[in-house]
Every structure is written in structure tokens, then in C-alpha cells.
XYZ file of C-alpha atoms in Angstrom:
589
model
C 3.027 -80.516 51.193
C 5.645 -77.921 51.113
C 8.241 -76.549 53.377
C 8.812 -73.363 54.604
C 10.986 -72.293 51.903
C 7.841 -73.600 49.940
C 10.211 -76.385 47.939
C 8.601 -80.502 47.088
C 9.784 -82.724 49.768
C 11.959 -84.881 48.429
C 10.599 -88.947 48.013
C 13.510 -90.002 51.125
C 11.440 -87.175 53.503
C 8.029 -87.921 52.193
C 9.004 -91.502 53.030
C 9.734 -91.051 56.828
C 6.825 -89.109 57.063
C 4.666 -91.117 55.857
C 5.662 -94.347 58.100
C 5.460 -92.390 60.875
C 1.572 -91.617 59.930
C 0.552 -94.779 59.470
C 2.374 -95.856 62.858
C 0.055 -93.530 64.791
C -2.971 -94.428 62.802
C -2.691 -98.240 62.941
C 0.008 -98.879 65.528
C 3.153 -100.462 65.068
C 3.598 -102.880 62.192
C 4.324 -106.476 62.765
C 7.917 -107.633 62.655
C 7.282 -110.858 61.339
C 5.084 -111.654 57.733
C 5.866 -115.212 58.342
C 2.537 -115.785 60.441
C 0.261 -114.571 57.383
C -0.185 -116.970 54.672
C 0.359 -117.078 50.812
C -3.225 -116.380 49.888
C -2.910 -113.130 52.885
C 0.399 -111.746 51.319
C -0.952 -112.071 47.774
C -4.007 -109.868 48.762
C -1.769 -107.544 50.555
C 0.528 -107.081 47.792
C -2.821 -106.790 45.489
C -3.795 -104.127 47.462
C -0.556 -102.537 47.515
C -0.256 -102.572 43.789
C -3.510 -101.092 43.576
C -3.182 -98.443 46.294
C 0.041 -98.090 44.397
C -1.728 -97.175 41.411
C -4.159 -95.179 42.771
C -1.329 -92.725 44.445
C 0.188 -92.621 40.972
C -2.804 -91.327 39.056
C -3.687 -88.776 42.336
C -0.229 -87.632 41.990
C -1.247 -86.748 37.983
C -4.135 -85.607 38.952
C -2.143 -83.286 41.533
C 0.354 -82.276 38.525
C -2.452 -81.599 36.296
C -4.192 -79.298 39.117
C -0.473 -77.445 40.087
C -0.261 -76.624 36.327
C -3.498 -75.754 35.778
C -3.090 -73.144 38.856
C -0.243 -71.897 37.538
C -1.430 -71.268 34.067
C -4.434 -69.726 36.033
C -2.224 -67.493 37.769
C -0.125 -66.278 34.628
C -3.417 -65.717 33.474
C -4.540 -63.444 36.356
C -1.356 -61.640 36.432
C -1.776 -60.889 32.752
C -5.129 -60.018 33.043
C -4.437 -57.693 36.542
C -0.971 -56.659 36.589
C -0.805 -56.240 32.254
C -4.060 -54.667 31.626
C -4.523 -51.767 29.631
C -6.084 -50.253 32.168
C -5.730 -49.629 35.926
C -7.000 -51.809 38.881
C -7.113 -50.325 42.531
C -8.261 -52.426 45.571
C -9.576 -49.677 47.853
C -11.228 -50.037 51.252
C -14.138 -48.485 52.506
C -12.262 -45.442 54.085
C -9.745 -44.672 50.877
C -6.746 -46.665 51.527
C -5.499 -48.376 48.669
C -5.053 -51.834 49.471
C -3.683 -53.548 45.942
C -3.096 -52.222 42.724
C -1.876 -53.333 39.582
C 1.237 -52.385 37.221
C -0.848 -50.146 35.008
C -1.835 -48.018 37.776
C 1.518 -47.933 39.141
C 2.616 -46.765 35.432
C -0.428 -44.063 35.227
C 0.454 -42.571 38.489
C 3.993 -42.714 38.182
C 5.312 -44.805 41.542
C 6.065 -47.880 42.594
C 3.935 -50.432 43.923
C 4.897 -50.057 47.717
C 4.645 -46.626 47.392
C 0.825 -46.657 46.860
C -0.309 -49.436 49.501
C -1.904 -48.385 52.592
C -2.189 -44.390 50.327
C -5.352 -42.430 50.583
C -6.723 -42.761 46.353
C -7.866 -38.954 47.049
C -4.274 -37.938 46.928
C -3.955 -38.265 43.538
C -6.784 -36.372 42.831
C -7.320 -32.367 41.714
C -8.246 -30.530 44.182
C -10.835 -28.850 41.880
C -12.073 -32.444 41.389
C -12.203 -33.298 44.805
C -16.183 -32.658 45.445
C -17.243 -34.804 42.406
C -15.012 -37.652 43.682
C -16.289 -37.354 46.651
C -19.850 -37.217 45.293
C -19.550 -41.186 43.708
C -17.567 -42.424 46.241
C -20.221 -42.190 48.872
C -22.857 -43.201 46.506
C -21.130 -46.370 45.462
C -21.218 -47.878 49.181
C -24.635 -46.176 50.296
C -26.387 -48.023 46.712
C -24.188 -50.449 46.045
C -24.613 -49.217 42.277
C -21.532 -48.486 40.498
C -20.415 -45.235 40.042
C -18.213 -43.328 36.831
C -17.024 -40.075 37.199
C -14.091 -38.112 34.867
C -11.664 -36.090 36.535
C -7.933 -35.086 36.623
C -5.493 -36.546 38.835
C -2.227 -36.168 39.464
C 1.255 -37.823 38.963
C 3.850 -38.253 40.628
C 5.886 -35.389 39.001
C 2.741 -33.444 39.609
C 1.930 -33.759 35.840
C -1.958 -34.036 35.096
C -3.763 -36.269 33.622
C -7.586 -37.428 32.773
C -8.870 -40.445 33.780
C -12.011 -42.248 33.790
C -13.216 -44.031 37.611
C -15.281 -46.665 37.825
C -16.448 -47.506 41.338
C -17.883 -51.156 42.018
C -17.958 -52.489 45.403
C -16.925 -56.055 46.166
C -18.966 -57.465 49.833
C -16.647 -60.539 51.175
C -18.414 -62.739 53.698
C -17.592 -61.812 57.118
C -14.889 -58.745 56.059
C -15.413 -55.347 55.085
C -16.873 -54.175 52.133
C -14.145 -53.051 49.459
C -14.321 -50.872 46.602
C -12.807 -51.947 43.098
C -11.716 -49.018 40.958
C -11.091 -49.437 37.331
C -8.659 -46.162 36.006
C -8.666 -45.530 32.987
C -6.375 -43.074 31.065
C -8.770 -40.914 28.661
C -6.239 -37.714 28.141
C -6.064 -38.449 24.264
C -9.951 -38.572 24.074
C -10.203 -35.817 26.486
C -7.653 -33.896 24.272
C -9.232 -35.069 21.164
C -12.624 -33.399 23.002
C -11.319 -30.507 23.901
C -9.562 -29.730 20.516
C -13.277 -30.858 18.786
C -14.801 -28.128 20.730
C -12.215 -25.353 20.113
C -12.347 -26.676 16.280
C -16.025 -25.992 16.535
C -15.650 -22.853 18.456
C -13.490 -21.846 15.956
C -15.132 -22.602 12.931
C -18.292 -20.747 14.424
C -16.404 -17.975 14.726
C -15.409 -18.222 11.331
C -19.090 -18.826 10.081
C -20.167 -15.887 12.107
C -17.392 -13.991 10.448
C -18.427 -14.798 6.757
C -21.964 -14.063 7.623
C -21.465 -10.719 9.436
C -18.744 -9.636 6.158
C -22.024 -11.324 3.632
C -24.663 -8.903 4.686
C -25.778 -6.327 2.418
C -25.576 -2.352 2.997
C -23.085 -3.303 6.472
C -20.665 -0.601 6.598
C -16.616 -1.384 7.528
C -17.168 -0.096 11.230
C -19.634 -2.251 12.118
C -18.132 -5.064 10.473
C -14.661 -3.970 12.829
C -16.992 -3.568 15.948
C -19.009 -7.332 15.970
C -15.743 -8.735 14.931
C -13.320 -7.744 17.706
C -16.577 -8.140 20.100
C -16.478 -12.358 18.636
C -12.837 -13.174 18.800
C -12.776 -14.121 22.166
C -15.243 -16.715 22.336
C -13.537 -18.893 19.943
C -10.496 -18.420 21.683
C -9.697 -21.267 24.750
C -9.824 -19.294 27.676
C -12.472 -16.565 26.934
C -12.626 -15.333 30.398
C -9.413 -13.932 29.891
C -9.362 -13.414 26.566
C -9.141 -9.446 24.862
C -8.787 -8.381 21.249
C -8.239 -5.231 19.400
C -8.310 -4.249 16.129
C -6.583 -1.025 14.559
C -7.023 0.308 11.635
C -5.817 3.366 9.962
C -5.833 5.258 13.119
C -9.636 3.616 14.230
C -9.382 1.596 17.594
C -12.065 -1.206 17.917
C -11.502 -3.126 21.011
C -13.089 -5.497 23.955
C -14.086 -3.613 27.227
C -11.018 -5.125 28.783
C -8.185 -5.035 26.686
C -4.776 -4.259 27.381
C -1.844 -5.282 26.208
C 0.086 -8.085 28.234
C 3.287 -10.180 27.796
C 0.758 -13.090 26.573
C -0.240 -11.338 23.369
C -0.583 -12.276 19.650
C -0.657 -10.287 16.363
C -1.659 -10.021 12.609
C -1.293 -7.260 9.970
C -4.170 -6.311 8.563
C -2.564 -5.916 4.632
C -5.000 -3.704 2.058
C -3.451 -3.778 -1.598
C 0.110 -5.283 -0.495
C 0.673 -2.241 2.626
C 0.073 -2.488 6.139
C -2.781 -1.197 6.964
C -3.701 -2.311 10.740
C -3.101 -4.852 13.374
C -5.137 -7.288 15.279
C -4.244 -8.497 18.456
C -5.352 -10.642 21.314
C -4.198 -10.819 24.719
C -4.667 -13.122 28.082
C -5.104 -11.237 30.931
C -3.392 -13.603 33.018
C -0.767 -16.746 32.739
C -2.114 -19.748 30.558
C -0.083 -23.171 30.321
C 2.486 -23.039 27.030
C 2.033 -24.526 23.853
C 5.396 -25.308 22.487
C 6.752 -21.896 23.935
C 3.491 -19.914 23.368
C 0.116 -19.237 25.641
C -1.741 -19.787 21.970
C -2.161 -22.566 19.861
C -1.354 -23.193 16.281
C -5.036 -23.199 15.416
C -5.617 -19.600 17.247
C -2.193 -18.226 15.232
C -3.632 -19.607 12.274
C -7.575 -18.928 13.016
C -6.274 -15.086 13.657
C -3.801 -14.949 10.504
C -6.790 -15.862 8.283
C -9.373 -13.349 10.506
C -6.653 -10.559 9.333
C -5.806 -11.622 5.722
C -9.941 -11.931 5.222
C -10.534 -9.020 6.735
C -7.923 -6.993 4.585
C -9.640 -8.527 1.341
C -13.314 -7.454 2.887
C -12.107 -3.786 3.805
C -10.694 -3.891 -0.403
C -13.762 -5.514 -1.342
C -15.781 -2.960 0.414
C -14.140 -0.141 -0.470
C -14.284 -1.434 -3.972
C -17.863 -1.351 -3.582
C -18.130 1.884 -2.191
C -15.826 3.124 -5.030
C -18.128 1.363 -7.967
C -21.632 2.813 -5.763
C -19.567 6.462 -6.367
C -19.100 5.661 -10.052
C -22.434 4.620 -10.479
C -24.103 7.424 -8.890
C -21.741 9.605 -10.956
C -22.130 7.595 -13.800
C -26.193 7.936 -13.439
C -26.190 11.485 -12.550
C -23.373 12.487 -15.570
C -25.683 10.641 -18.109
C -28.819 12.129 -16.418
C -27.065 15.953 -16.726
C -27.049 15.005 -20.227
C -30.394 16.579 -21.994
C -29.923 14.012 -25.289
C -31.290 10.331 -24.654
C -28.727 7.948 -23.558
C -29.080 4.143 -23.812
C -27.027 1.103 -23.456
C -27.876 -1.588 -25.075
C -27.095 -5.521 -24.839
C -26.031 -6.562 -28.201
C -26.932 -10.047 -27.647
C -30.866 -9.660 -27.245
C -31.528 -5.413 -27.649
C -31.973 -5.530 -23.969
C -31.581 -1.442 -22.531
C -29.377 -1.928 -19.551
C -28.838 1.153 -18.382
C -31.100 4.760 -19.858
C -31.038 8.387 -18.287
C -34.436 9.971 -17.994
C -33.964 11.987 -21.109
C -34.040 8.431 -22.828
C -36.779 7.228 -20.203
C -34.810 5.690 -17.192
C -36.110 3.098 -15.281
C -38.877 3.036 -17.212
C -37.769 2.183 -20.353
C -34.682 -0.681 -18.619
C -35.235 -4.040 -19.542
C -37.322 -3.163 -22.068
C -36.365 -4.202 -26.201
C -35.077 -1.097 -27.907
C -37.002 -1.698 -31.062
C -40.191 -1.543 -28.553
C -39.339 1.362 -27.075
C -38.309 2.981 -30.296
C -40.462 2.055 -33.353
C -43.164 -0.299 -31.290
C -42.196 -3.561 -32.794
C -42.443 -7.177 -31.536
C -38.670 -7.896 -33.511
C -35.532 -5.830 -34.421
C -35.850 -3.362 -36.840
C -34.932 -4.424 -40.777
C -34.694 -2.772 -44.768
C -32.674 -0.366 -45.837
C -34.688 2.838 -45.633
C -33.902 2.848 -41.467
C -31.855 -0.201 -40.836
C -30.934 -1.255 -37.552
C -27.784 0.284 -35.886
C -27.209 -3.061 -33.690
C -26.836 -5.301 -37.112
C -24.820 -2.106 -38.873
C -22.552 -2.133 -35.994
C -22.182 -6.062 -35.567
C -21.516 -6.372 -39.476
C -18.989 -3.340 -39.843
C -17.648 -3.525 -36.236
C -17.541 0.852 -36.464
C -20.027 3.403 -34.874
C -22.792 3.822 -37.114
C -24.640 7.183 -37.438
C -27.734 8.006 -39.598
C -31.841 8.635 -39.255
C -34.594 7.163 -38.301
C -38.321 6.926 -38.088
C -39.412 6.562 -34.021
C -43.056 6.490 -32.437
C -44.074 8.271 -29.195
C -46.160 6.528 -27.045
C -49.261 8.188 -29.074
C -48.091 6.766 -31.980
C -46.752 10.324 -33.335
C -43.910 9.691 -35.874
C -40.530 12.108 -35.206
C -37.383 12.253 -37.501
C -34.665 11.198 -35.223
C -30.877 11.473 -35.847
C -28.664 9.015 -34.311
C -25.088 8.091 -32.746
C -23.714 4.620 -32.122
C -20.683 3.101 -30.613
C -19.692 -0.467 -29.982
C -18.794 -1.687 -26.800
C -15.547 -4.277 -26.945
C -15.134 -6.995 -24.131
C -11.433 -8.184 -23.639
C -11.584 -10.391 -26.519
C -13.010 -7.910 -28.989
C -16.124 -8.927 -29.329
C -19.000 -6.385 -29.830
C -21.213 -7.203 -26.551
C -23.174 -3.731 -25.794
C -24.154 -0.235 -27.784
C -24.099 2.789 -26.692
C -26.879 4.500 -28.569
C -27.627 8.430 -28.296
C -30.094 10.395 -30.408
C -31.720 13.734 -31.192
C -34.475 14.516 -32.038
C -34.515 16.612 -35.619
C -38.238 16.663 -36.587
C -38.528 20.384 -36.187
C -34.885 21.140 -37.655
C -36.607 19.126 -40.752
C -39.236 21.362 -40.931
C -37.141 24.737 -40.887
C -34.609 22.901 -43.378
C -37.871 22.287 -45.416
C -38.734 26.424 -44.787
C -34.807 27.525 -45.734
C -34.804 25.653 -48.871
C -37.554 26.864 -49.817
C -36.572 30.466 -48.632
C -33.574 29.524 -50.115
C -34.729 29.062 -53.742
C -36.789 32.165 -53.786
C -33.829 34.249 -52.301
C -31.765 32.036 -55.390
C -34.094 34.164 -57.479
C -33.677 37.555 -56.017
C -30.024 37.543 -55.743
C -30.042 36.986 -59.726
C -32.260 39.850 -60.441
C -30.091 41.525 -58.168
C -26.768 40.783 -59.437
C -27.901 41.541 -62.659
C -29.154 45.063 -61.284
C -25.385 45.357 -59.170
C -24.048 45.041 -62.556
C -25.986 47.106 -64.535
C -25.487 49.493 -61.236
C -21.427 49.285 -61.853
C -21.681 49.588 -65.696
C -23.785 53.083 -65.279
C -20.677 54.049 -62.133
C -18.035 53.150 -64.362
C -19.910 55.408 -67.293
C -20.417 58.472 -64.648
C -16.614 58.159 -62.944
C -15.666 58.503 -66.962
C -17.411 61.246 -67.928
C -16.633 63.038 -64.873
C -13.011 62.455 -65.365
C -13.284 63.436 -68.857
C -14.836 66.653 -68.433
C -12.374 67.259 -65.793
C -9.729 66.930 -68.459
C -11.734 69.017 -70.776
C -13.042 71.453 -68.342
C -10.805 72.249 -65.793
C -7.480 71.454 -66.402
C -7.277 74.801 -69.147
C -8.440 76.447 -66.434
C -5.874 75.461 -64.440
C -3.507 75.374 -66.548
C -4.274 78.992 -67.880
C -4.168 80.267 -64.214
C -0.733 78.806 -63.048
C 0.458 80.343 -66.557
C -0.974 83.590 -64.764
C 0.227 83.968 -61.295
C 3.044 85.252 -60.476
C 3.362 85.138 -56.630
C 4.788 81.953 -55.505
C 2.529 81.352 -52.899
C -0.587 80.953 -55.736
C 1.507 78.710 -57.369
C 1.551 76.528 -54.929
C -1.961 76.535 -54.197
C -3.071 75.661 -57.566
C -0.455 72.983 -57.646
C -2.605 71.861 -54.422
C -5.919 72.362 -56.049
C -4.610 70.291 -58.547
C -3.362 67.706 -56.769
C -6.309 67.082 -55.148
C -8.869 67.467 -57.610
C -6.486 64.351 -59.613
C -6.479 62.627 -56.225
C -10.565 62.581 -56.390
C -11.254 61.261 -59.863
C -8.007 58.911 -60.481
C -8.126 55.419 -61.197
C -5.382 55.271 -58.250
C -7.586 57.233 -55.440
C -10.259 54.807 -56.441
C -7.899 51.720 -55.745
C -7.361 53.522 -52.529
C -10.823 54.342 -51.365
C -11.265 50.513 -51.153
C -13.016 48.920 -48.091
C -9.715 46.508 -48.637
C -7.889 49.282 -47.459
C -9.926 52.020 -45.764
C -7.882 54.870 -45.423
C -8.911 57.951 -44.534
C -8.428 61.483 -46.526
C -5.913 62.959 -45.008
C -3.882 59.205 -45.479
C -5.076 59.332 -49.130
C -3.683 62.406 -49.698
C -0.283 61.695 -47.799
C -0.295 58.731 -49.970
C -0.335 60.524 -52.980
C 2.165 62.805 -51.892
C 4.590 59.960 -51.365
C 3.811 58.581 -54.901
C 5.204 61.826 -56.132
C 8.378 61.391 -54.287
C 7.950 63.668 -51.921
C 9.992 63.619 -48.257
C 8.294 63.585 -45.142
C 9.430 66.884 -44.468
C 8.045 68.666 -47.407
C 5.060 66.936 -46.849
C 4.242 68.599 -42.967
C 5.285 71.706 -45.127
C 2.535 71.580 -47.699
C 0.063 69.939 -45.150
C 1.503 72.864 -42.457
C 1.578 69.498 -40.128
C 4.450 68.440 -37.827
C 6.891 65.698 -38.707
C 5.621 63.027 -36.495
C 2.050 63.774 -37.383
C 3.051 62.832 -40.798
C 5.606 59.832 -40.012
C 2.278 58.657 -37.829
C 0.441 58.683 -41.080
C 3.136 57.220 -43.258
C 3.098 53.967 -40.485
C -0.625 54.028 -40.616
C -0.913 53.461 -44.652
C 1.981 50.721 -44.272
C -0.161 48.642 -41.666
C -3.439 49.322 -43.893
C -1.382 47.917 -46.686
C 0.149 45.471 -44.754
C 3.028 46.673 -45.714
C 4.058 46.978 -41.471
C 7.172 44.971 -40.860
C 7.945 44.120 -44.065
C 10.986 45.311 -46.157
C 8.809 46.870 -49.246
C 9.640 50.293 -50.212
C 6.017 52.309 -50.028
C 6.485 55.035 -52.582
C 7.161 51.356 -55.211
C 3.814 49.845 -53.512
C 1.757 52.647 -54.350
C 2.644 53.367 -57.559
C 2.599 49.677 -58.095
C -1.236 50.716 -57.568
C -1.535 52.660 -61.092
């Protein structure tokens, strides 16, 4: 039907060749249509007319068919050469035989390239032994085979792809395999990031777990963690962390650092503090520029800043488990009770053992205190809570409490409000003592009191009857002094000649007017206390005399008598002061 440039004949050709058919199928035609008669030619040219007609609707029939082939074969090279997946041809020993466009594009050469190539080629060498594995099982069963491996490009890129093995039997040629490639890297990469998301977000559920259990102290919390990081990481194999922290080193068997390494400060109240790291051991492909993903950056920048807000947090709570030790063993040295109290429902929340401790927490204070079912009310002991609440001040006063035998005891108590941040009163601190015997001996006193009230008038009344009768005696004596002795004195210093007697009654004198004067009495005060010897310098100076003549009469030295003079001035307190002494004492008269 065609020629060998595969073009129609065209109808002059297809002419010739056709007479020259029909000469060697019915020999040659008669020259002469004269012999045959009207009724012959009209059924020849009937039968022309309808063989006519006949070729005609074959030749549609023919048209139809050609474009029906060729829609068939758009069709096929649509489905085959434009699917979205790749088709291989392969024979029983490898050799690829067809293939279409999308495996040309997957493997990154051209079609003429790959005929007659072994498939295994483009295969991983790792891969190899499961490829193998299915191939040999798809043409000793006959069952189709999958497997998922990596193959290789052209460029020797990678990439993962899904084989499916079928094999096609032709009758009378060799059995061929058809292999459908498929290009699964995006699910493959989708995979493998769903399992690193996973491994990572175990990790970080391990993490929180490990940093939630109670009494777990900061080096074991450092040890388990660096121990962890490397399973969540992609390669753990090679993986090795360390974590460093104010001079402590926690840090995998392994570790050392290498030029694939990453880092995070470990920050504790806005300072560095440590430093974790993670290394590979050995090269890793690069993920833009780095061996470590943005997940593992990020998954170890949030290990770090978590595990700087755990080692505050912990700390914290070691500080606040100091404080309330100290707290409970301050308010336990204290040997007064000691209560806190909820204001809301008279709850004690915290009580040392002078109060009762643990005994007495959670327990109503009214309860504890005076045995009731409800707060305490009236006015003879009302309740500190409502006195505090309704005046918003401490409140202090007494109180009737019980014991637990029902014994009643005159306490004395102390209350202070406790503010939160908005002022509002929301616990009491409540202290106490316990002033049933200081009653008693208050009780005892007053009534010593009154009797001793009593004595102390009979005895001022006997003081002054005491001072009268003194008074009387200091007058009479003075008086007969005057009547007595001062003739006689007088009479003798009329007497004496010698100078020296003189002055010896003048002494006498002196003295005996020193002993019974209003001013030696003023001077014999307990106020004052001076001695004799000061009294009788004193005198001395109130008659003008020097300090000089003074040692003379006494037969002392000078200093002995400036020593006494500074003595009565500091009695007097008279020392440092710009008073004249001789105007002090006579001042005294």
C-alpha cells in the first residue's frame, strides 16, 4: 500500500498496478466489446458501478481504520512516552530494550543512550542485593515484584524510586520484564523528615519528663540529657554531644570536637552560663552549607534555652527548700507559739512546735484555740482575724484558750496582717504567750502591793516624826554650842598669848562650826558625798582662804590640796565649768 518512503501511491500508479493484476489473474482483456450485447454491457457496467461502490465505502472504511490507528497511537505515545511515571522494557538478562521519555527524564540521558544498557547500572551499589533479590523472583514465579531503592543519575545525583517488576511471556520469544519507575524522593523525604520529626519530638518528650520528675538533682538531669541527644539526631552512629556548665563536663563516651560541630549557650538569668555542642565524627552530606539541619539547630537552641530556665527553676527550688528549712527551723528556735493563718477560712498553714506543728496544720484556729465548731465572737475576747479584717492594723489583746484537757489559761496575744500585691488582708500571723501564771503573781503584787501601800504610810509618818525629833536634837545641840562653848572659847583665845595656841583654837573652832552648821549639813549630803578632809577644805575656801595657806594649816602639800580642791568641783559638778567655787559654796548658806 505504501512505498518505501512509506508515502499513498498516487491514483495514476495505483492505476497501472492494478491492470496489470487483473491481467495475470484473468488474462488479457478483449480488444473488442462489440461481440457482447446490450443486455451483457449493461450488467457489466452494473457490476462495475457496484464494485465501484463497494471500493468507495472499503476505502472509508480504510480512512476510518488509518485514523483510528493513529488516534490509537497518539494515545499510546501519551500514555508511554508522557506518563508520569517511568516504563522500561527489560529482557531477561538486564538489557534495557525500550523505555519511555519519563525514564529518560528520571535518569537523566537520552533515549539511545539507555538501549541495549544493563538497568543495574543505575542502581546503588548498597542496593544492589535487594534488586537483585526481586529480579530473580519475578521470572522464577512469575509474580510481580516491588522493591524501593536509590539509583543513580546521570550526574551521579541520587534519587528514590519505586520498581515494579511484571514479566510479559510473548509466544515463541523470550520472556521480558516490564518495569514501572517511579520517582518517590518527595515521599521518601517527606518519610524521612516524619521520622526525624518524631525522633525529635521524643527527644523532646523524654526531655520534659526527665526535667518533670520530682527530687532529680541538676547533674543527673545534665547526665541523661547529653546521653539522649544523639538519638534524635540523623546520623546517631556518628553523632556526640557535650554539655558544659560552669566548669562541669557532661559528655558522650565518644566526643570530640570536629570541623562538623554545632553549638548553644546555655543562658541562666541573662549570662552565659555553658555550652552545648554536638559533633559528627565523620563527613555528612550539607544542608544549605551545614552537616545539620534547621530542625537539629532549632531542636538544640530550644534543648539549651529550656535547659537554662530548668537549671533557674531548680536552683530556685533549691533556694525556696533553703528558705523553708530556715524559715521552719527560725520559727521552731522560737520558744513562743507561732501560727499563720489563712484569713479566708482560719485555716493554720504553717505552726512551729511551740504552737503544735504539724499537728495542729490544717486544722481551724478557733479549734485549736478555744475548741469551737465557728470563729470566735463578743466583745469580752473577740476574734483577732475580724479585728484585723475591720481595722486593717495588728491587733493585740487577751484571751481565754483551752488545753486539750479542757484547762482554761490567760493568753496574751500579737497579730499582724499579711498584704498580697493588691492590699488585701489574705493571711495572719498570730503569736501568743502564755500569762496565766504572770496573772497570778500580778494578783499576789497587788495585793502585796496594797499592804506594803499601808506600811509605807505608817512609815512615812514615822520618817517624819523621825526628822522633826533630828531637826529638834541638831538645834539644841547647836544652841548649847553657842551657849556652852563658844565663852569658852572665846575666853581662852582672849587668854593665850603664844601665837601658835591661837591658831589652834581658831582650828578648834573652825571645826567644831564645821560639825553643827546648817552649811556642813548641806555638805554631808549623799547628793554630794564628800569626805572630811574635802569638807573641811571646803570650808576653808568659803573663808577665802588660798591654797597655800590651806597645806599650811592642814601641814599638807600644795598638790595634795589642789587634788582636793578638783575633787569638791567634780562632786559639785562644778568640773569644767566656769563657776567660781569659793561663790558656789557660800551660795550653800
Amino acid at each position: 500500500m505504501n512505498n518505501k518512503d512509506n508515502q499513498p501511491d498516487s491514483p495514476f500508479e495505483l492505476r497501472r498496478r492494478a491492470e496489470k493484476k487483473i491481467k495475470q489473474e484473468t488474462g488479457a482483456l478483449p480488444d473488442d466489446f462489440t461481440t457482447l450485447s446490450r443486455e451483457e454491457i449493461g450488467e457489466l457496467i452494473h457490476e462495475l458501478e457496484v464494485h465501484k461502490i463497494e471500493l468507495e465505502m472499503q476505502n472509508d472504511e480504510l480512512c476510518a481504520a488509518q485514523e483510528e490507528l493513529e488516534l490509537s497511537r497518539k494515545r499510546y505515545f501519551d500514555l508511554y512516552n508522557l506518563a508520569p511515571v517511568g516504563y522500561c522494557v527489560v529482557n531477561e538478562k538486564g538489557f534495557i530494550q525500550d523505555v519511555n521519555l519519563t525514564t529518560v527524564t528520571l535518569l537523566g540521558q537520552i533515549r539511545s543512550d539507555l538501549i541495549n544498557r544493563l538497568i543495574y547500572r543505575f542502581i546503588l551499589k548498597e542496593d544492589y542485593c535487594r534488586y537483585n533479590r526481586h529480579w530473580k523472583m519475578v521470572f522464577e514465579t512469575g509474580e510481580p515484584q516491588t522493591v524501593e531503592l536509590q539509583m543513580l543519575r546521570n550526574d551521579k545525583s541520587l534519587f528514590w524510586a519505586r520498581l515494579d517488576f511484571m514479566v510479559a511471556k510473548n509466544a515463541g520469544q523470550s520472556p521480558v520484564c516490564q518495569v514501572t519507575l517511579t520517582d518517590i524522593s518527595e515521599s521518601k523525604r517527606l518519610e524521612h523528615a516524619l521520622k526525624e520529626r518524631i525522633k525529635k519530638l521524643n527527644l523532646l518528650f523524654r526531655f520534659s519528663d526527665l526535667l518533670e520528675k520530682p527530687d532529680i538533682s541538676l547533674n543527673e538531669v545534665l547526665k541523661t540529657t547529653v546521653l539522649m541527644i544523639p538519638q534524635a539526631w540523623q546520623f546517631p552512629g556518628i553523632t556526640e554531644a557535650c554539655i558544659e556548665l560552669e566548669g562541669q563536663i557532661f559528655q558522650t563516651k565518644g566526643f570530640r570536637k570536629t570541623q562538623w560541630m554545632q553549638t548553644s549557650d546555655i543562658v541562666i538569668k541573662g549570662k552565659k552560663a555553658g555550652q552545648m555542642t554536638v559533633c559528627y565524627t565523620e563527613s555528612r552530606p550539607t544542608f544549605n552549607g551545614s552537616p545539620f539541619s534547621m530542625e537539629e539547630s532549632y531542636l538544640l537552641n530550644v534543648m539549651a534555652e529550656r535547659l537554662g530556665h530548668i537549671i533557674e527553676r531548680l536552683r530556685l527550688a533549691e533556694a525556696v527548700k533553703d528558705s523553708e528549712i530556715f524559715l521552719r527551723t527560725a520559727i521552731n528556735s522560737i520558744t513562743i507559739p507561732f501560727a499563720v493563718i489563712n484569713a479566708t477560712d482560719y485555716t493554720i498553714e504553717l505552726a512551729n512546735d511551740a504552737y503544735g506543728g504539724e499537728k495542729v496544720t490544717g486544722l481551724k484556729c478557733y479549734a485549736v484555740s478555744h475548741q469551737r465548731s465557728t470563729p470566735c465572737t463578743g466583745d469580752d475576747y473577740p476574734c483577732p482575724m475580724q479585728e484585723i479584717k475591720r481595722t486593717g492594723k495588728p491587733f493585740f489583746g487577751e484571751q481565754l484558750h483551752y488545753d486539750d484537757q479542757g484547762n482554761p489559761s490567760s493568753i496574751e496575744i500579737f497579730t499582724f496582717p499579711v498584704l498580697d500585691t493588691n492590699g488585701q488582708i489574705v493571711q495572719m500571723i498570730k503569736t501568743h504567750i502564755d500569762i496565766t501564771t504572770r496573772k497570778r503573781i500580778e494578783l499576789k503584787l497587788e495585793q502585796k502591793a496594797a499592804e506594803l501601800e499601808d506600811m509605807n504610810v505608817a512609815l512615812k509618818v514615822l520618817l517624819k516624826r523621825t526628822e522633826l525629833d533630828k531637826e529638834e536634837i541638831g538645834q539644841n545641840i547647836f544652841a548649847n554650842y553657842q551657849i556652852l562653848l563658844t565663852p569658852i572659847i572665846q575666853n581662852l583665845k582672849n587668854t593665850l598669848t603664844q601665837e601658835d595656841q591661837r591658831e589652834i583654837i581658831q582650828i578648834l573652832e573652825l571645826r567644831l562650826k564645821n560639825i553643827l552648821s546648817p552649811f556642813s549639813k548641806k555638805l554631808s549630803d549623799k547628793l554630794i558625798n564628800l569626805t572630811p578632809t574635802e569638807i573641811h577644805v571646803a570650808h576653808l575656801i568659803k573663808s577665802g582662804k588660798s591654797n597655800k595657806e590651806i597645806s599650811q594649816i592642814l601641814n599638807s602639800s600644795f598638790h595634795t590640796v589642789s587634788r582636793h580642791r578638783d575633787n569638791i568641783r567634780a562632786k559639785t559638778n562644778l568640773k569644767n565649768k566656769k563657776i567660781n567655787l569659793r561663790s558656789f559654796l557660800m551660795s550653800l548658806e
